[in-house]
Every structure is written in C-alpha cells, then in structure tokens.
CSV table of C-alpha atoms and ligand atoms in Angstrom, one decimal:
chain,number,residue,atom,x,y,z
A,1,UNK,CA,46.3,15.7,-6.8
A,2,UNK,CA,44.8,17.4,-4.1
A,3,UNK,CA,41.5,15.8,-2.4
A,4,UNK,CA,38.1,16.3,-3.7
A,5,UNK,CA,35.7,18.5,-2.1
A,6,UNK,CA,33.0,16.6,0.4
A,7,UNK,CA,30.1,16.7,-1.9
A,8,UNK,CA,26.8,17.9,0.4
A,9,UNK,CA,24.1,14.5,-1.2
A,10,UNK,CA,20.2,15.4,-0.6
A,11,UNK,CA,18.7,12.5,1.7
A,12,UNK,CA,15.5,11.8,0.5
A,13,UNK,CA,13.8,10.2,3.9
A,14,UNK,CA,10.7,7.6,3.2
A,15,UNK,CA,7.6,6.7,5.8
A,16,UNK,CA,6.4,3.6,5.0
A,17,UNK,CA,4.2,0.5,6.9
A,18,UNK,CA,6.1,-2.5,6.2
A,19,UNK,CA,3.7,-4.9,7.0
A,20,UNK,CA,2.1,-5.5,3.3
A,21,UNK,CA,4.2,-7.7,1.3
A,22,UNK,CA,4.7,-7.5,-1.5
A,23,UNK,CA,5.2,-3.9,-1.6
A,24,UNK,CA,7.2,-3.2,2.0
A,25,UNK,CA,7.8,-6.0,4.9
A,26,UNK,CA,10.7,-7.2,7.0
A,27,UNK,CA,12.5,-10.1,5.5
A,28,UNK,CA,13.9,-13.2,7.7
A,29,UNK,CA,16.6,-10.6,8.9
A,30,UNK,CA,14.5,-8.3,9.8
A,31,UNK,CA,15.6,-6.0,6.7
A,32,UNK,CA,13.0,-3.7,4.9
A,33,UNK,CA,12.0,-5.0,1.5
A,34,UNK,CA,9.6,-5.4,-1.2
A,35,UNK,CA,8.5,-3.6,-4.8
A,36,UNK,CA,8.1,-0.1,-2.8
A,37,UNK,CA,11.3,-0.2,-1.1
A,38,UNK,CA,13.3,-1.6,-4.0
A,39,UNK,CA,11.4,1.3,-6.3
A,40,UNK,CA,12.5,4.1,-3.8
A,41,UNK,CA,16.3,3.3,-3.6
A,42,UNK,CA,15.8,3.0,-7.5
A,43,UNK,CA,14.9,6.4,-7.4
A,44,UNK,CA,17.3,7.7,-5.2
A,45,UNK,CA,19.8,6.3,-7.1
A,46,UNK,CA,18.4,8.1,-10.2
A,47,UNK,CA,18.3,11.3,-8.4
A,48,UNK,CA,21.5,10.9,-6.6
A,49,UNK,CA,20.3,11.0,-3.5
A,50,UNK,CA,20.3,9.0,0.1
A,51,UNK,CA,17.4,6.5,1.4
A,52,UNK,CA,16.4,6.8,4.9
A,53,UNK,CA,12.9,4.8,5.5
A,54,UNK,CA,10.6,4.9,8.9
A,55,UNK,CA,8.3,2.4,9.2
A,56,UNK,CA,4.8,3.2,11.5
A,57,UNK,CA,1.5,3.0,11.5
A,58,UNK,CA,-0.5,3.6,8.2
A,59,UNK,CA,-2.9,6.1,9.6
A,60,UNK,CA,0.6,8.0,10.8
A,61,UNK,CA,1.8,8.1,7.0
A,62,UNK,CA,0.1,11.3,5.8
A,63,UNK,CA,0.3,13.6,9.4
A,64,UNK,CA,4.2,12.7,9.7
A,65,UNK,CA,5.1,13.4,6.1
A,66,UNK,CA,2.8,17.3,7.2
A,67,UNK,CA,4.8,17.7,10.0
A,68,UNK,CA,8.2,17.0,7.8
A,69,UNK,CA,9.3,13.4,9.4
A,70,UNK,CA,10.2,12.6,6.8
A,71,UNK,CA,9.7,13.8,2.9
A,72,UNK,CA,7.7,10.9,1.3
A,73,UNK,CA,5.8,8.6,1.7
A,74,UNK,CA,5.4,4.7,-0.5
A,75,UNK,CA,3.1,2.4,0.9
A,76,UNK,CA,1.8,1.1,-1.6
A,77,UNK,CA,-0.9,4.3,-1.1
A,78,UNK,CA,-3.8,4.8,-3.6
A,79,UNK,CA,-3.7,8.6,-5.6
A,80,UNK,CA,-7.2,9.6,-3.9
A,81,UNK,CA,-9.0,12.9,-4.4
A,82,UNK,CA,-9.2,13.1,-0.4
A,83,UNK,CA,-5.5,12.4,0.1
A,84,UNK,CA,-4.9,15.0,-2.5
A,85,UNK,CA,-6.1,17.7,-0.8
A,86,UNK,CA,-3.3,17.3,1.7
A,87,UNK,CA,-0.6,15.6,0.0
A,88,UNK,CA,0.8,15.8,-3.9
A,89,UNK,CA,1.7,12.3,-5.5
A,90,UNK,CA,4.0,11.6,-8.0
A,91,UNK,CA,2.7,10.0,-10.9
A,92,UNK,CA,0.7,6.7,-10.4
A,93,UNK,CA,3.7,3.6,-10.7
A,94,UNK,CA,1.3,0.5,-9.7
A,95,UNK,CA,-2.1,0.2,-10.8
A,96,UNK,CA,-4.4,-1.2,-8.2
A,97,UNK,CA,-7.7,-2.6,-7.3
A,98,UNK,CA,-9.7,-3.6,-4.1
A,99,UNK,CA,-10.6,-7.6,-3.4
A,100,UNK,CA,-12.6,-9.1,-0.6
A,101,UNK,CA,-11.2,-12.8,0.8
A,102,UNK,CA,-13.3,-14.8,2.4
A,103,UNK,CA,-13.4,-18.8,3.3
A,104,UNK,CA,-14.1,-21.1,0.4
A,105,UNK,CA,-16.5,-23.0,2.8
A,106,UNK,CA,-18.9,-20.5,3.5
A,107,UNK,CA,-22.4,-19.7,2.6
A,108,UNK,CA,-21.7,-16.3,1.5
A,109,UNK,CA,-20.3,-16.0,-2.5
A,110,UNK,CA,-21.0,-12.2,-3.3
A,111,UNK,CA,-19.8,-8.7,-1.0
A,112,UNK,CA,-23.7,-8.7,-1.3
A,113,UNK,CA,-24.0,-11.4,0.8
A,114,UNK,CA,-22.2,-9.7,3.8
A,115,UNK,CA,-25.2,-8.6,5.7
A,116,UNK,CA,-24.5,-9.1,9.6
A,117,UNK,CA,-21.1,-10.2,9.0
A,118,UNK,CA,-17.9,-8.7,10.3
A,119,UNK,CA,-15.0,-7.1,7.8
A,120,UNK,CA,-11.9,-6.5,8.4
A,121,UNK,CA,-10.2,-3.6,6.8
A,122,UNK,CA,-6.6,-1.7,7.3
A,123,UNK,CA,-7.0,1.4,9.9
A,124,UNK,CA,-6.7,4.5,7.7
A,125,UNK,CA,-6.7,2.6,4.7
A,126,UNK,CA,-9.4,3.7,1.6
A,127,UNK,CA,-10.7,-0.1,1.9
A,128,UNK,CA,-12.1,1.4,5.9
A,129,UNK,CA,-14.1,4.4,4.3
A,130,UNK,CA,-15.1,2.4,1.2
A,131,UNK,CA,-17.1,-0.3,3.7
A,132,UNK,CA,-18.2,2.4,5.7
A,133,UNK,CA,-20.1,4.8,3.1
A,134,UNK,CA,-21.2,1.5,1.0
A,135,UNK,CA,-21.5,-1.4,3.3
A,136,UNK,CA,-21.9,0.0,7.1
A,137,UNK,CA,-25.4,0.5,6.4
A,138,UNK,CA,-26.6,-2.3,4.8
A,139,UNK,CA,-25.8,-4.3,8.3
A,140,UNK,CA,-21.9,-5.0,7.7
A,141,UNK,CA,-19.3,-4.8,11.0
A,142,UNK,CA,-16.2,-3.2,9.6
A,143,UNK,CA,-13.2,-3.9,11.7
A,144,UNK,CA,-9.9,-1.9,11.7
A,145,UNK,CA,-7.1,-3.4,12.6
A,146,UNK,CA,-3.5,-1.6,12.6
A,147,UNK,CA,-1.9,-3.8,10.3
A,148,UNK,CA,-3.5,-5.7,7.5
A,149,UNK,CA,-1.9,-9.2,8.5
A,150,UNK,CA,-3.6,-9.1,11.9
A,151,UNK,CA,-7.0,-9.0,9.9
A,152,UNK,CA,-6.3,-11.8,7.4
A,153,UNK,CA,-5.0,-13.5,11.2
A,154,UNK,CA,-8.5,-13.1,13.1
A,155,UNK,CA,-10.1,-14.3,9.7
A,156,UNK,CA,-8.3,-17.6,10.3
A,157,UNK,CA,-9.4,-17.6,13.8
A,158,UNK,CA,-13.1,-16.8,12.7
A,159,UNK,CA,-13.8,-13.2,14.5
A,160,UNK,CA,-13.8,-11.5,10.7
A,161,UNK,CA,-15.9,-13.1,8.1
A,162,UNK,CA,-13.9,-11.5,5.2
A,163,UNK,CA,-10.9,-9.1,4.7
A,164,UNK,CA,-10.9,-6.1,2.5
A,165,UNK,CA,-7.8,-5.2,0.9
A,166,UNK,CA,-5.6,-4.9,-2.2
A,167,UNK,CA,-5.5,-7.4,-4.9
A,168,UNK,CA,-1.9,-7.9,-5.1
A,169,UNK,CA,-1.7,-8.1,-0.9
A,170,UNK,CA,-4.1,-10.4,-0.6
A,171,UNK,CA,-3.0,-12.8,-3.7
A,172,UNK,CA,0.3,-12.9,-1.6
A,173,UNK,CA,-1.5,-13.6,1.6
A,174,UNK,CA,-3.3,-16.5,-0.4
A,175,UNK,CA,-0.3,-17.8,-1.3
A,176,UNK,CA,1.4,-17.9,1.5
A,177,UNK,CA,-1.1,-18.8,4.3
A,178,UNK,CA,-4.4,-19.3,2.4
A,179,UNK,CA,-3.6,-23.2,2.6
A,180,UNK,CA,-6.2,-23.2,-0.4
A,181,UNK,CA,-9.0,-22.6,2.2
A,182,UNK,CA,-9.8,-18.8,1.3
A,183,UNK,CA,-10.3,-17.5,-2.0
A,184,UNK,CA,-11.4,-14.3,-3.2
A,185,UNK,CA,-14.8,-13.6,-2.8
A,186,UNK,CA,-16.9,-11.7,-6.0
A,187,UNK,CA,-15.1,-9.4,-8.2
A,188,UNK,CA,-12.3,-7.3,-7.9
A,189,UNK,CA,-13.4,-3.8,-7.7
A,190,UNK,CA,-12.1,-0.7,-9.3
A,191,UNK,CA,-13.5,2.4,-8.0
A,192,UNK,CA,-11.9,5.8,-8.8
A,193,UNK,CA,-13.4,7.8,-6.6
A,194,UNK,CA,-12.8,5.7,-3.8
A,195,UNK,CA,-9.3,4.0,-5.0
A,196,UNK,CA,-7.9,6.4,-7.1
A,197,UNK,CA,-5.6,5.8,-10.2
A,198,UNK,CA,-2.8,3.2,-9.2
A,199,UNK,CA,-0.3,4.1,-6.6
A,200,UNK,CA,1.6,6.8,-6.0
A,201,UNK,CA,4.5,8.5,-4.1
A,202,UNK,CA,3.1,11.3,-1.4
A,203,UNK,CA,5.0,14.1,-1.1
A,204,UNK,CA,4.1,17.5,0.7
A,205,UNK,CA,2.1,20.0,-1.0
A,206,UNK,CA,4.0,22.0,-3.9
A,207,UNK,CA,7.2,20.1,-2.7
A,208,UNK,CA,10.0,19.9,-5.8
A,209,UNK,CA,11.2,16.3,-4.8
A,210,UNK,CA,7.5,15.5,-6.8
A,211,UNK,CA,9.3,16.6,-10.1
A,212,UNK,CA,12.5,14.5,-9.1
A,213,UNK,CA,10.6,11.6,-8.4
A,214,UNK,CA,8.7,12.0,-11.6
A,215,UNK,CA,11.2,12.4,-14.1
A,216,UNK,CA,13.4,9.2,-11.6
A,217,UNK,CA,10.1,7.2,-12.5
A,218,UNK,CA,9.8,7.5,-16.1
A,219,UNK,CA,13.1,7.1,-16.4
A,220,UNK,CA,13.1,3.9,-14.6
A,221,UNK,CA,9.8,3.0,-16.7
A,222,UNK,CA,11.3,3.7,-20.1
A,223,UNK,CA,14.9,1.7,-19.4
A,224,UNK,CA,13.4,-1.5,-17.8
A,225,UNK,CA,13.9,-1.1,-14.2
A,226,UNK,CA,10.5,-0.9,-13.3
A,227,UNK,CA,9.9,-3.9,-14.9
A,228,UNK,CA,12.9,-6.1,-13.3
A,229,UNK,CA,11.7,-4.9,-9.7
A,230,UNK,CA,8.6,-6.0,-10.9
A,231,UNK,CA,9.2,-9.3,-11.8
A,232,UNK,CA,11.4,-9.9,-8.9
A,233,UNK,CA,7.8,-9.6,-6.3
A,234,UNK,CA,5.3,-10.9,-9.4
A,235,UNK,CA,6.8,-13.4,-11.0
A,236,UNK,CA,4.6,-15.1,-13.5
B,301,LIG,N1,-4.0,0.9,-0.8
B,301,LIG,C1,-4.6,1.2,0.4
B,301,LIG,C2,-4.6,2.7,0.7
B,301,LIG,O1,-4.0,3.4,0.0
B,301,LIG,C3,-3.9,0.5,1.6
B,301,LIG,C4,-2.4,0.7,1.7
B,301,LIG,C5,-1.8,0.1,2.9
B,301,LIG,N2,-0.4,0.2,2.8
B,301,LIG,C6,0.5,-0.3,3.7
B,301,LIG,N3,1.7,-0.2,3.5
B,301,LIG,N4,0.1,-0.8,4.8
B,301,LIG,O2,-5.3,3.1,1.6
C-alpha cells in the first residue's frame, strides 16, 4: 500500500490574555488553560483544525487579530456594539455580567456609594468605559491596570477601594484569595449596551472561520461538550 498523501490541516491561531481564570491562565506548569482554552481546542477538533494561542495584553486583542496575528480571539470578550464595528463574533457561548468587589469592612454597601473612591478596572476592558461614562463624573477614580489580578492585588493592599470586573472572574478571585474578607458589593449588573450578549469568539470582519466556529459551537452545545468543559471550571 503506497503512503498517504500529506494532508495540508488549517491552523486556526488564538490571541488570548491568560490572566483571568477561569476562562484562560497559566496552570502550576506554566501551561495555558481554562473554559476558553479548553472550548477552542474543542472547536478545532470539531473543525479539524490546529490550535496555536498568543497570549498579550487585553487592549492588544482586537488590533492584532486587524493586523492578522493571529485569526481569533477568546478572552472571555463581551459581543459589544463598539467591538462590532471592527470585529465579527461567533455566536455568544457564555453569558456574562459585571460585579463590583469591595471589602466586607467598609462603610460603602452600594456602587452608589463610590463617590471619591478609587476603582479598579481591566485596561481595555468594557468594565473601564462603563465607569468612565457612568461613574467618572459622579467623583469616582477609575484605575486601569493591565491585568485584572493586579487590580484585585492593590485592592488588598488598599490603593483601590473596589474592582470592577466579571462575575464569574471575580467569584474565582473570591474563592481563592478573598479569605472571606471581600464580597461583592450591590447587584450584579447586566447592561447590553455596555456588556453586550454573553461572550463570544472575534474573528475579522466577513472572515468564514465565523461560520466554522459557529456550526463547531452548536455542535458542541447540542452533544454535551459545552457542558462537561463547563462543569470541569464551575463546578456546583
Ligand atoms: N469581559 C470583559 C470585556 O470583554 C473583560 C474581558 C477580559 N478578558 C481577559 N482575558 N483578560 O471587556
């Protein structure tokens, strides 16, 4: 039997920030993980297709993917209106919200109450415009920091009163280094406009890999593979 041709297999090459557990970070080996990264190779596998991921800078996510660094981009990125008008998504495959955390031992109980306090938010991230156009005028310091993790860190040493940041990221950051100290403060906060529809995979504008993806992602929904990565990063 003669040897089979070399078959040519499409890479599909991810950006990500993998500072934001639960959805991309760097295990105790330094290996990329997380729901986003183990929903990509999913899809890949779906499509046939290689895995590459970079990992940079939030605020870097959307120019690389322009200037074709790589294809995509998961990142645990909300669908926006303003993201949409240079990027496509695929279809949303993680429903999000926003939550501030502040300390439990605080005077301050509602995001009303932040007057003349300090906020830290992710650089680039749709929590940072949200506090501007709502909360910069009403006397609140919003601070960007590059990662999320270095926010929730100057919390703990007191130069942020409160982070602002997804729900899921900051229930994992209470979990793991909240030492029952912080807690979320008010409620969680669902804003379309601002925070889109859930999640969802950027791709360039008009690019065909959005199809792929789609079609890998109800696929994955429908046969219960969505739902095992799931549960592996939330479990009850
Ligand atoms: N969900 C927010 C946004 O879309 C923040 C995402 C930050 N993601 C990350 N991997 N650091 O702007």
């Amino acid at each position: 039997m003669g040897s089979l041709p070399i078959q040519a297999t499409e890479t599909i090459r991810f950006g990500t920030e993998a500072t934001y557990p639960p959805f991309e970070f760097l295990d105790e080996n330094n290996e990329l993980t997380g729901f986003d990264i183990d929903l990509a190779k999913a899809i890949c596998a779906e499509i046939k297709a290689e895995c590459t991921f970079s990992n940079q800078p939030f605020d870097s996510l959307i120019p690389s993917l322009r200037y074709r660094r790589f294809d995509a981009v998961i990142a645990g990125m909300d669908i926006t209106p303003d993201r949409q008008e240079q990027v496509d998504f695929s279809m949303p495959y993680f429903e999000n919200s926003a939550s501030f955390v502040a300390a439990k031992n605080q005077p301050f109980k509602s995001a009303a109450d932040l007057k003349g306090k300090a906020v830290g938010v992710q650089n680039g991230s749709t929590f940072q415009t949200y506090m501007i156009d709502k909360f910069e005028k009403h006397g609140v310091t919003i601070r960007p920091y590059e990662t999320i993790q270095n926010a929730f860190l100057d919390m703990t040493n007191g130069r942020v009163d409160a982070v602002f940041s997804d729900t899921a990221v900051a229930n994992d950051w209470l979990l793991e280094r909240g030492k029952g100290e912080y807690g979320h403060l008010g409620e969680t906060i669902r804003d379309a406009e601002y925070f889109g529809v859930g999640y969802g995979i950027a791709v360039r504008q008009k690019d065909a890999l959005k199809d792929k993806i789609d079609t890998a992602l109800s696929t994955l929904k429908a046969n219960g593979t969505w739902q095992t990565i799931h549960d592996k990063y939330f479990p009850e």
